[in-house]
Amino acid sequence: MSSLLAFAAAEPPPTLDSGNTAWMLTSAALVLFMTIPGLALFYGGLNRSKGVLNMMMMSFGPFGLIGVIYVLWGYSMSFGSKDIGGIIASPLEFWGLKGMLPGEPGATVLQDGGIPTLIFVGFQFTFAAITVALISGALSDRVKFSTWMVFSALWVTLAYFPLAHMVWGGGLLSGSADGIAAKLFGLTDGAATIAPIDFAGGTVVHINAGMAGLVLALIVGRRKGFGKVPMRPHNVTLVMLGSGILWFGWYGFNAGSALAANDSAALAWVNTTVATCAAMLGWLVVEKLREGHATSVGAASGIVAGLVAITPACGNVTPLGAIGVGVIAGAAAAMAVGLKYRLGFDDSLDVVGVHLVAGFWGTISLGIFARGTGLAYGDWRQLVVQLIIALVALVFTAVVTTVIALALKATMGWRISEDDEVAGIDQAEHAESAYDFGGRGAGRVSPLGQHEPDARHHHEIDSEVHA
Amino acid sequence: MKLVTAIIKPFKLDEVKEALEAYGIAGMTVSESSGYGRQRGHSEVYRGAEYTVDFVPKVRIEVIVEDMDAAAVVDVIVKTAQTGRIGDGKVWVMPVEDVVRVRTGEHGPTAL
């Protein structure tokens, strides 16, 4: 994805390529489908039934918010040309996407591949949105929806856009002449000799979300009864459905990151598939050896671990390399998910175990498997570059997330009351329940405008009347 | 009249229903239930964490019969629902004072 930044140097006006444009329109919609409803179903099913709606809303809510933010200042901060210290770009340059509409001067068409800048904006928005939604898995059943929404806006602005800029927007972690990689191993033709590789978002999306999940799990604290009360997934079929939708949408994420309908996209497609297959097997084998059963939740989780790991690597490894990336990702994540019980942090749906571990591994794996420059090809420098970008991303996110989370803890507060948490966050935060098993306890309707402010108290009054 | 209540393994429901129909029982009430007896629960594993599930899914059958049929009905249920494994369930019998058919208002055995 970093190569597209070359558009700034365009001399002849590039022409629009309808084939590439059609693929990018499709890809952007596929990535949207990953979050809504893919991830929401995946997380919702893994959650307990009393918090399934809140879990799904933690994907839906930020999606709406970030859609608006992305048009206002998100794109400009990530991909604008007015760079500030290699960390961020000016939020004002493309405020409201000014200058890029059809017929307007400016970058209507990206040079690479001849796609309209606008669909690149749409494509990138869906990445920003899913990254925030991914974090929510660390926070099930206990967080105020309002705080989560404010966090989403702050975090996407202060953690996601900067990292997207650093890695893909020509900043510190890119292959640009001012980047860290260029300082380390020198320049060739004005760009880093050994450029960092993050094809579709190992650092920007998965390390970023995984680390944020870890920090939040620590700052927000554990669910009441964590480690004592059973908190098993309430609907495994939703988990399976969600993982399938994620896999399907991920072709937009990975193959779409070629930004063209070409051979690079085809390689990304095949690598994404084979790595994910291998990861599912890796996870199931670990389970079979450890507990004696290959589980459905394990298969679904292995799929996600594989997709995560191959994300940064899908354009730069061979299919054989992709099998290696995948099988190790699946096995490593399967072993990592148990850590939270031993270390005592409540990363409820394993954002750390799956996204941080597999995202970190996928980013590092390029140092081994990257075609031509990896350790497997006799060069150690790519491994150093990959390690550095992964670590910088990790530290950057940890610091920014800690600051935002502590600020919100001191002001709005993160947790719902203990009573509400025990009764179920769906009732407390959304005044809804996910499943109605027929008439019993349905109460009576109170037309809008007449109802009392607190729906829960109302419900109690109803049951008294009927008793 | 007697109320016969049986807690059985869910997959035995159809067999028991057919056996009761063959005996001549005209109706029954069935509900999903869960619980445990001496077998305790079972364990499930999700993402490497083992959960002990205490309440095992069961089916509860309720039939009201005439006094003279009670022993035979219990016998039919026990024979049909038996697998010989732990967790096969329980059957018990209680006296019933009266039964009313809501549609007609009939009382007693004629309402069965």
Coordinates of C-alpha atoms in Angstrom, one line a residue, chain A:
Chain A
M1 CA 0.0 0.0 0.0
S2 CA 2.9 2.3 0.6
S3 CA 3.7 2.6 -3.1
L4 CA 0.6 4.6 -3.7
L5 CA 2.1 7.6 -2.1
A6 CA 4.1 8.1 -5.2
F7 CA 1.0 10.0 -6.6
A8 CA 2.3 13.2 -5.3
A9 CA 5.0 13.2 -7.9
A10 CA 2.6 12.6 -10.8
E11 CA 3.4 14.5 -14.0
P12 CA 1.0 13.4 -16.7
P13 CA -2.6 13.3 -15.4
P14 CA -3.3 9.6 -14.7
T15 CA -6.3 8.0 -16.4
L16 CA -9.0 6.2 -14.6
D17 CA -9.0 2.4 -14.9
S18 CA -12.5 1.1 -14.7
G19 CA -11.4 -2.5 -13.9
N20 CA -9.3 -1.5 -10.9
T21 CA -12.0 1.0 -9.8
A22 CA -14.7 -1.7 -9.9
W23 CA -12.5 -4.0 -7.8
M24 CA -11.9 -1.2 -5.2
L25 CA -15.6 -0.3 -5.0
T26 CA -16.2 -4.0 -4.3
S27 CA -13.3 -4.4 -1.9
A28 CA -14.4 -1.4 0.2
A29 CA -17.9 -2.9 0.6
L30 CA -16.4 -6.3 1.5
V31 CA -14.4 -4.7 4.3
L32 CA -17.5 -3.0 5.6
F33 CA -19.2 -6.4 5.7
M34 CA -16.4 -7.7 7.9
T35 CA -17.4 -5.4 10.7
I36 CA -21.1 -5.1 10.1
P37 CA -22.2 -7.8 10.7
G38 CA -19.2 -10.1 10.6
L39 CA -17.2 -9.0 13.6
A40 CA -20.4 -8.1 15.5
L41 CA -21.7 -11.6 15.1
F42 CA -18.4 -13.2 16.0
Y43 CA -18.0 -11.2 19.2
G44 CA -21.7 -11.3 20.0
G45 CA -21.7 -15.1 19.8
L46 CA -18.6 -15.4 22.0
N47 CA -20.2 -13.2 24.6
R48 CA -22.7 -14.1 27.3
S49 CA -26.3 -13.8 26.3
K50 CA -27.0 -10.9 28.7
G51 CA -24.5 -8.7 26.9
V52 CA -24.7 -9.8 23.3
L53 CA -26.5 -6.6 22.1
N54 CA -24.0 -4.3 23.8
M55 CA -21.2 -6.3 22.3
M56 CA -22.7 -5.9 18.8
M57 CA -23.4 -2.2 19.4
M58 CA -19.7 -1.7 20.3
S59 CA -19.0 -2.5 16.7
F60 CA -22.0 -0.7 15.2
G61 CA -21.7 2.5 17.2
P62 CA -18.1 3.5 16.4
F63 CA -18.7 2.5 12.8
G64 CA -21.2 5.3 12.4
L65 CA -19.0 7.7 14.3
I66 CA -15.8 7.0 12.4
G67 CA -17.6 7.2 9.1
V68 CA -18.3 10.9 9.9
I69 CA -14.9 11.5 11.4
Y70 CA -13.1 10.0 8.4
V71 CA -14.7 12.4 5.9
L72 CA -14.1 15.4 8.2
W73 CA -10.5 14.9 9.3
G74 CA -9.6 11.2 9.2
Y75 CA -8.5 10.9 5.7
S76 CA -6.6 14.2 5.8
M77 CA -4.7 13.2 9.0
S78 CA -3.8 9.7 7.6
F79 CA -3.0 10.4 3.9
G80 CA -2.6 14.2 3.6
S81 CA 0.5 15.6 2.1
K82 CA 1.2 18.2 4.9
D83 CA 3.3 15.9 7.1
I84 CA 4.0 16.9 10.7
G85 CA 7.2 15.2 12.0
G86 CA 6.5 11.9 10.2
I87 CA 3.8 11.2 12.7
I88 CA 0.7 12.8 11.4
A89 CA -0.6 14.9 8.6
S90 CA -2.7 18.1 8.8
P91 CA -6.4 17.5 9.5
L92 CA -7.4 20.5 7.5
E93 CA -5.9 19.8 4.0
F94 CA -8.7 17.5 2.9
W95 CA -11.3 18.5 5.5
G96 CA -14.6 17.2 4.2
L97 CA -12.8 15.7 1.3
K98 CA -12.5 19.1 -0.4
G99 CA -10.8 19.1 -3.7
M100 CA -11.2 15.5 -4.5
L101 CA -14.8 15.4 -5.9
P102 CA -15.4 14.6 -9.6
G103 CA -14.6 17.5 -11.8
E104 CA -12.5 19.2 -9.1
P105 CA -8.7 19.8 -9.5
G106 CA -6.4 17.8 -7.3
A107 CA -5.9 14.1 -6.8
T108 CA -9.1 12.8 -8.3
V109 CA -7.3 9.8 -9.7
L110 CA -4.5 8.0 -7.8
Q111 CA -1.6 7.4 -10.1
D112 CA -1.1 3.8 -9.1
G113 CA -3.8 1.8 -10.7
G114 CA -5.9 4.7 -11.8
I115 CA -8.6 4.6 -9.1
P116 CA -10.5 7.6 -7.9
T117 CA -9.1 9.0 -4.6
L118 CA -12.6 8.9 -3.3
I119 CA -12.9 5.1 -3.3
F120 CA -9.5 5.0 -1.6
V121 CA -11.0 7.1 1.1
G122 CA -14.0 4.8 1.4
F123 CA -11.7 1.7 1.5
Q124 CA -9.5 3.3 4.2
F125 CA -12.5 4.3 6.3
T126 CA -13.6 0.7 6.6
F127 CA -10.1 -0.2 7.9
A128 CA -10.3 2.5 10.6
A129 CA -13.7 1.4 11.6
I130 CA -12.9 -2.3 12.0
T131 CA -9.8 -1.5 14.0
V132 CA -11.7 0.3 16.7
A133 CA -14.4 -2.4 16.6
L134 CA -11.8 -5.1 17.2
I135 CA -10.7 -3.5 20.5
S136 CA -14.2 -3.9 21.9
G137 CA -13.7 -7.6 22.4
A138 CA -11.5 -6.9 25.4
L139 CA -14.3 -5.0 27.2
S140 CA -17.4 -7.1 27.2
D141 CA -20.3 -6.7 29.6
R142 CA -18.9 -3.8 31.7
V143 CA -18.3 -0.5 29.9
K144 CA -20.5 2.5 29.5
F145 CA -21.6 2.9 25.9
S146 CA -21.1 6.6 26.1
T147 CA -17.5 6.3 27.3
W148 CA -16.8 3.7 24.6
M149 CA -18.1 6.1 21.9
V150 CA -16.0 9.0 23.2
F151 CA -13.0 6.7 23.4
S152 CA -13.5 5.6 19.8
A153 CA -13.4 9.1 18.5
L154 CA -10.3 10.0 20.5
W155 CA -8.5 6.8 19.8
V156 CA -9.1 6.7 16.1
T157 CA -7.8 10.3 15.9
L158 CA -4.8 10.0 18.2
A159 CA -3.7 6.4 17.7
Y160 CA -5.1 5.1 14.4
F161 CA -4.7 8.0 12.1
P162 CA -1.1 8.6 13.2
L163 CA -0.1 5.0 12.8
A164 CA -1.8 4.8 9.4
H165 CA 0.1 7.9 8.4
M166 CA 3.4 6.5 9.8
V167 CA 3.1 3.2 8.0
W168 CA 1.1 4.0 4.8
G169 CA 1.1 7.7 4.6
G170 CA 4.8 8.2 4.0
G171 CA 5.7 8.7 7.7
L172 CA 8.3 7.3 10.1
L173 CA 7.4 3.6 9.7
S174 CA 7.2 3.7 5.9
G175 CA 9.8 3.3 3.3
S176 CA 10.1 7.0 2.7
A177 CA 13.5 8.8 2.7
D178 CA 12.7 10.3 6.2
G179 CA 11.6 7.0 7.7
I180 CA 13.4 4.8 10.2
A181 CA 14.2 2.1 7.7
A182 CA 15.9 4.5 5.4
K183 CA 18.0 5.8 8.3
L184 CA 19.0 2.2 9.2
F185 CA 20.0 0.7 5.9
G186 CA 20.2 3.6 3.5
L187 CA 18.5 4.8 0.4
T188 CA 18.1 3.4 -3.1
D189 CA 16.5 5.7 -5.7
G190 CA 15.1 8.0 -3.0
A191 CA 13.4 5.3 -0.9
A192 CA 14.6 3.0 1.9
T193 CA 16.7 0.1 0.5
I194 CA 14.9 -2.3 2.9
A195 CA 11.4 -0.9 3.1
P196 CA 9.1 -2.0 6.0
I197 CA 6.3 -4.2 4.7
D198 CA 2.8 -4.0 6.0
F199 CA 0.7 -4.9 3.0
A200 CA -2.8 -4.7 4.5
G201 CA -2.5 -3.7 8.2
G202 CA -0.5 -6.0 10.6
T203 CA 0.8 -3.0 12.5
V204 CA -1.8 -0.4 11.8
V205 CA -4.8 -2.6 12.4
H206 CA -3.9 -5.7 14.4
I207 CA -1.0 -4.8 16.6
N208 CA -2.7 -1.4 17.2
A209 CA -6.1 -2.9 18.2
G210 CA -4.5 -5.8 20.1
M211 CA -2.3 -3.6 22.2
A212 CA -5.1 -1.1 22.8
G213 CA -7.2 -4.1 24.0
L214 CA -4.6 -5.1 26.5
V215 CA -4.2 -1.6 27.9
L216 CA -7.9 -1.2 28.2
A217 CA -8.4 -4.6 29.8
L218 CA -5.8 -3.6 32.5
I219 CA -7.2 -0.1 33.1
V220 CA -10.9 -0.9 33.0
G221 CA -10.5 -4.1 35.1
R222 CA -12.1 -7.5 35.2
R223 CA -15.7 -8.5 34.8
K224 CA -17.3 -9.3 38.1
G225 CA -16.7 -13.0 38.7
F226 CA -14.0 -13.3 36.1
G227 CA -12.2 -16.6 36.5
K228 CA -14.8 -17.9 39.0
V229 CA -18.2 -17.7 37.3
P230 CA -18.4 -19.6 34.0
M231 CA -18.5 -17.1 31.1
R232 CA -18.9 -19.4 28.1
P233 CA -19.9 -18.3 24.6
H234 CA -23.7 -18.1 24.4
N235 CA -24.1 -18.9 20.7
V236 CA -21.4 -20.8 18.9
T237 CA -23.4 -20.9 15.6
L238 CA -23.1 -17.0 15.6
V239 CA -19.4 -17.4 16.2
M240 CA -19.1 -19.7 13.2
L241 CA -21.2 -17.5 11.0
G242 CA -19.2 -14.4 12.0
S243 CA -15.9 -16.0 11.3
G244 CA -17.1 -17.1 7.9
I245 CA -18.2 -13.5 7.1
L246 CA -14.9 -12.2 8.3
W247 CA -13.0 -14.6 6.1
F248 CA -15.2 -13.6 3.1
G249 CA -14.8 -9.9 3.7
W250 CA -11.1 -10.3 4.3
Y251 CA -10.5 -10.7 0.6
G252 CA -11.5 -7.0 0.2
F253 CA -9.1 -6.2 3.1
N254 CA -6.1 -8.2 1.7
A255 CA -6.5 -8.6 -2.0
G256 CA -8.1 -5.1 -2.1
S257 CA -4.9 -3.7 -0.6
A258 CA -3.2 -4.3 -3.9
L259 CA -5.3 -1.2 -4.9
A260 CA -5.8 -2.9 -8.3
A261 CA -7.3 -5.9 -10.0
N262 CA -3.9 -7.4 -10.8
D263 CA -1.4 -10.2 -10.1
S264 CA -0.5 -8.8 -6.7
A265 CA -4.2 -9.0 -5.7
A266 CA -4.3 -12.6 -6.9
L267 CA -1.2 -13.5 -4.9
A268 CA -2.8 -11.8 -1.8
W269 CA -6.0 -13.8 -2.4
V270 CA -4.3 -17.1 -2.6
N271 CA -2.0 -16.4 0.3
T272 CA -4.9 -15.2 2.5
T273 CA -6.8 -18.5 1.7
V274 CA -4.0 -20.9 2.3
A275 CA -2.7 -19.2 5.4
T276 CA -6.1 -19.2 7.0
C277 CA -6.7 -22.8 6.2
A278 CA -3.3 -23.7 7.8
A279 CA -4.1 -21.6 10.8
M280 CA -7.4 -23.3 11.5
L281 CA -5.6 -26.6 11.3
G282 CA -2.8 -25.3 13.6
W283 CA -5.3 -24.2 16.2
L284 CA -7.3 -27.5 16.1
V285 CA -4.2 -29.6 16.4
V286 CA -3.1 -27.7 19.5
E287 CA -6.5 -28.2 21.0
K288 CA -6.7 -31.9 20.1
L289 CA -3.3 -32.5 21.7
R290 CA -4.0 -30.3 24.8
E291 CA -7.6 -31.0 25.7
G292 CA -8.5 -34.0 23.5
H293 CA -11.1 -32.2 21.4
A294 CA -11.1 -30.1 18.2
T295 CA -13.7 -27.5 18.9
S296 CA -15.9 -25.3 16.8
V297 CA -14.9 -22.1 18.6
G298 CA -11.3 -23.2 18.0
A299 CA -11.9 -23.5 14.3
A300 CA -13.5 -20.1 14.1
S301 CA -10.7 -18.6 16.2
G302 CA -8.0 -20.3 14.1
I303 CA -9.5 -18.7 11.0
V304 CA -9.3 -15.3 12.5
A305 CA -5.8 -15.8 13.7
G306 CA -4.7 -16.9 10.3
L307 CA -6.4 -13.9 8.6
V308 CA -4.7 -11.6 11.0
A309 CA -1.3 -13.0 10.6
I310 CA -1.3 -13.1 6.8
T311 CA -2.7 -9.5 6.6
P312 CA 0.7 -7.8 6.5
A313 CA 2.4 -10.6 4.6
C314 CA -0.2 -11.6 1.9
G315 CA 1.5 -9.6 -0.9
N316 CA 5.1 -10.5 -0.2
V317 CA 5.3 -14.2 0.6
T318 CA 5.0 -17.3 -1.5
P319 CA 2.0 -19.6 -0.9
L320 CA 4.4 -22.0 0.8
G321 CA 5.6 -19.2 3.1
A322 CA 1.9 -18.3 3.7
I323 CA 1.3 -21.9 5.0
G324 CA 4.2 -21.3 7.5
V325 CA 2.8 -18.0 8.5
G326 CA -0.7 -19.4 9.0
V327 CA 0.1 -22.7 10.9
I328 CA 2.4 -20.9 13.4
A329 CA -0.2 -18.1 13.9
G330 CA -3.0 -20.6 14.6
A331 CA -0.9 -22.7 17.0
A332 CA 0.6 -19.6 18.8
A333 CA -2.8 -17.9 19.3
A334 CA -4.3 -21.2 20.6
M335 CA -1.6 -21.3 23.2
A336 CA -1.8 -17.5 23.9
V337 CA -5.5 -17.3 24.7
G338 CA -5.1 -19.1 28.1
L339 CA -2.6 -16.5 29.3
K340 CA -5.2 -14.1 30.6
Y341 CA -6.3 -16.6 33.2
R342 CA -2.8 -17.1 34.4
L343 CA -1.9 -13.4 34.3
G344 CA -5.3 -12.3 35.6
F345 CA -6.4 -9.7 33.1
D346 CA -9.8 -9.9 31.6
D347 CA -9.3 -9.7 27.8
S348 CA -12.8 -11.0 27.5
L349 CA -12.9 -12.2 23.9
D350 CA -9.1 -12.6 23.4
V351 CA -8.2 -9.5 21.4
V352 CA -4.7 -9.9 22.8
G353 CA -4.4 -13.6 22.3
V354 CA -5.7 -13.5 18.7
H355 CA -5.0 -10.0 17.2
L356 CA -1.9 -8.9 19.1
V357 CA -0.1 -12.3 19.0
A358 CA -1.1 -13.1 15.4
G359 CA -0.6 -9.5 14.2
F360 CA 2.8 -9.3 15.8
W361 CA 3.8 -12.7 14.4
G362 CA 2.5 -11.8 10.9
T363 CA 4.6 -8.6 10.9
I364 CA 7.7 -10.4 12.1
S365 CA 7.1 -13.3 9.8
L366 CA 7.9 -11.1 6.8
G367 CA 11.5 -10.9 8.2
I368 CA 11.7 -14.6 7.5
F369 CA 9.4 -15.3 4.6
A370 CA 9.4 -12.1 2.5
R371 CA 10.2 -12.9 -1.1
G372 CA 13.8 -12.0 -1.8
T373 CA 14.6 -10.1 1.4
G374 CA 13.6 -12.4 4.3
L375 CA 15.8 -14.6 6.4
A376 CA 14.8 -17.6 4.3
Y377 CA 16.4 -15.8 1.3
G378 CA 19.7 -15.1 3.2
D379 CA 19.1 -11.5 4.2
W380 CA 18.7 -10.5 7.9
R381 CA 17.9 -6.8 7.4
Q382 CA 14.2 -7.2 6.7
L383 CA 13.8 -9.0 10.0
V384 CA 15.4 -6.1 11.8
V385 CA 13.1 -3.6 10.0
Q386 CA 10.0 -5.6 10.7
L387 CA 10.9 -6.0 14.4
I388 CA 11.4 -2.3 14.7
I389 CA 8.2 -1.2 13.1
A390 CA 6.3 -3.8 15.2
L391 CA 7.9 -2.6 18.4
V392 CA 7.4 1.1 17.6
A393 CA 3.8 0.5 16.8
L394 CA 3.4 -1.4 20.0
V395 CA 4.9 1.3 22.2
F396 CA 3.2 4.1 20.4
T397 CA -0.3 2.5 20.8
A398 CA 0.4 1.5 24.4
V399 CA 1.3 5.1 25.4
V400 CA -1.5 6.8 23.5
T401 CA -4.1 4.3 24.7
T402 CA -3.0 4.6 28.3
V403 CA -3.3 8.4 28.2
I404 CA -6.8 8.3 26.7
A405 CA -8.1 5.5 28.9
L406 CA -6.8 7.1 32.1
A407 CA -8.3 10.5 31.1
L408 CA -11.7 8.9 30.5
K409 CA -11.4 7.0 33.8
A410 CA -10.9 10.2 35.6
T411 CA -13.7 12.1 33.8
M412 CA -16.6 10.0 32.4
G413 CA -15.7 6.7 34.1
W414 CA -15.6 3.4 32.3
R415 CA -17.7 1.0 34.3
I416 CA -21.4 0.6 34.6
S417 CA -22.6 -0.1 38.2
E418 CA -22.0 -3.5 39.7
D419 CA -25.7 -4.2 39.9
D420 CA -26.2 -3.4 36.3
E421 CA -23.3 -5.6 35.3
V422 CA -24.8 -8.5 37.2
A423 CA -28.3 -7.9 35.8
G424 CA -26.9 -7.6 32.3
I425 CA -25.5 -4.7 30.3
D426 CA -28.1 -5.0 27.5
Q427 CA -30.8 -4.0 29.9
A428 CA -28.8 -1.3 31.6
E429 CA -27.2 0.5 28.7
H430 CA -29.7 -0.2 25.8
A431 CA -33.0 -1.1 27.5
E432 CA -33.3 -4.2 25.3
S433 CA -32.9 -8.0 25.5
A434 CA -31.6 -10.0 22.6
Y435 CA -33.9 -12.9 22.8
D436 CA -37.6 -13.0 23.5
F437 CA -38.7 -16.6 24.2
G438 CA -42.4 -16.0 23.8
G439 CA -45.0 -14.0 25.7
R440 CA -44.0 -14.6 29.4
G441 CA -42.9 -11.4 31.1
A442 CA -43.4 -9.3 28.1
G443 CA -45.2 -6.6 30.2
R444 CA -47.2 -4.0 28.5
V445 CA -46.6 -1.3 26.0
S446 CA -46.1 2.3 27.0
P447 CA -46.4 4.6 24.0
L448 CA -43.5 7.0 23.4
G449 CA -43.9 10.2 25.3
Q450 CA -45.7 8.6 28.2
H451 CA -43.0 6.2 29.4
E452 CA -41.1 6.7 32.6
P453 CA -37.4 7.6 32.2
D454 CA -36.0 4.3 33.5
A455 CA -37.3 1.3 31.6
R456 CA -36.0 -1.2 34.2
H457 CA -38.1 0.2 37.0
H458 CA -41.0 0.3 34.6
H459 CA -40.6 -3.4 34.0
E460 CA -40.7 -4.1 37.8
I461 CA -43.9 -2.2 38.1
D462 CA -45.4 -4.2 35.2
S463 CA -44.6 -7.5 36.9
E464 CA -46.2 -6.4 40.1
V465 CA -49.4 -5.5 38.2
H466 CA -49.5 -8.9 36.6
A467 CA -48.8 -10.7 39.8

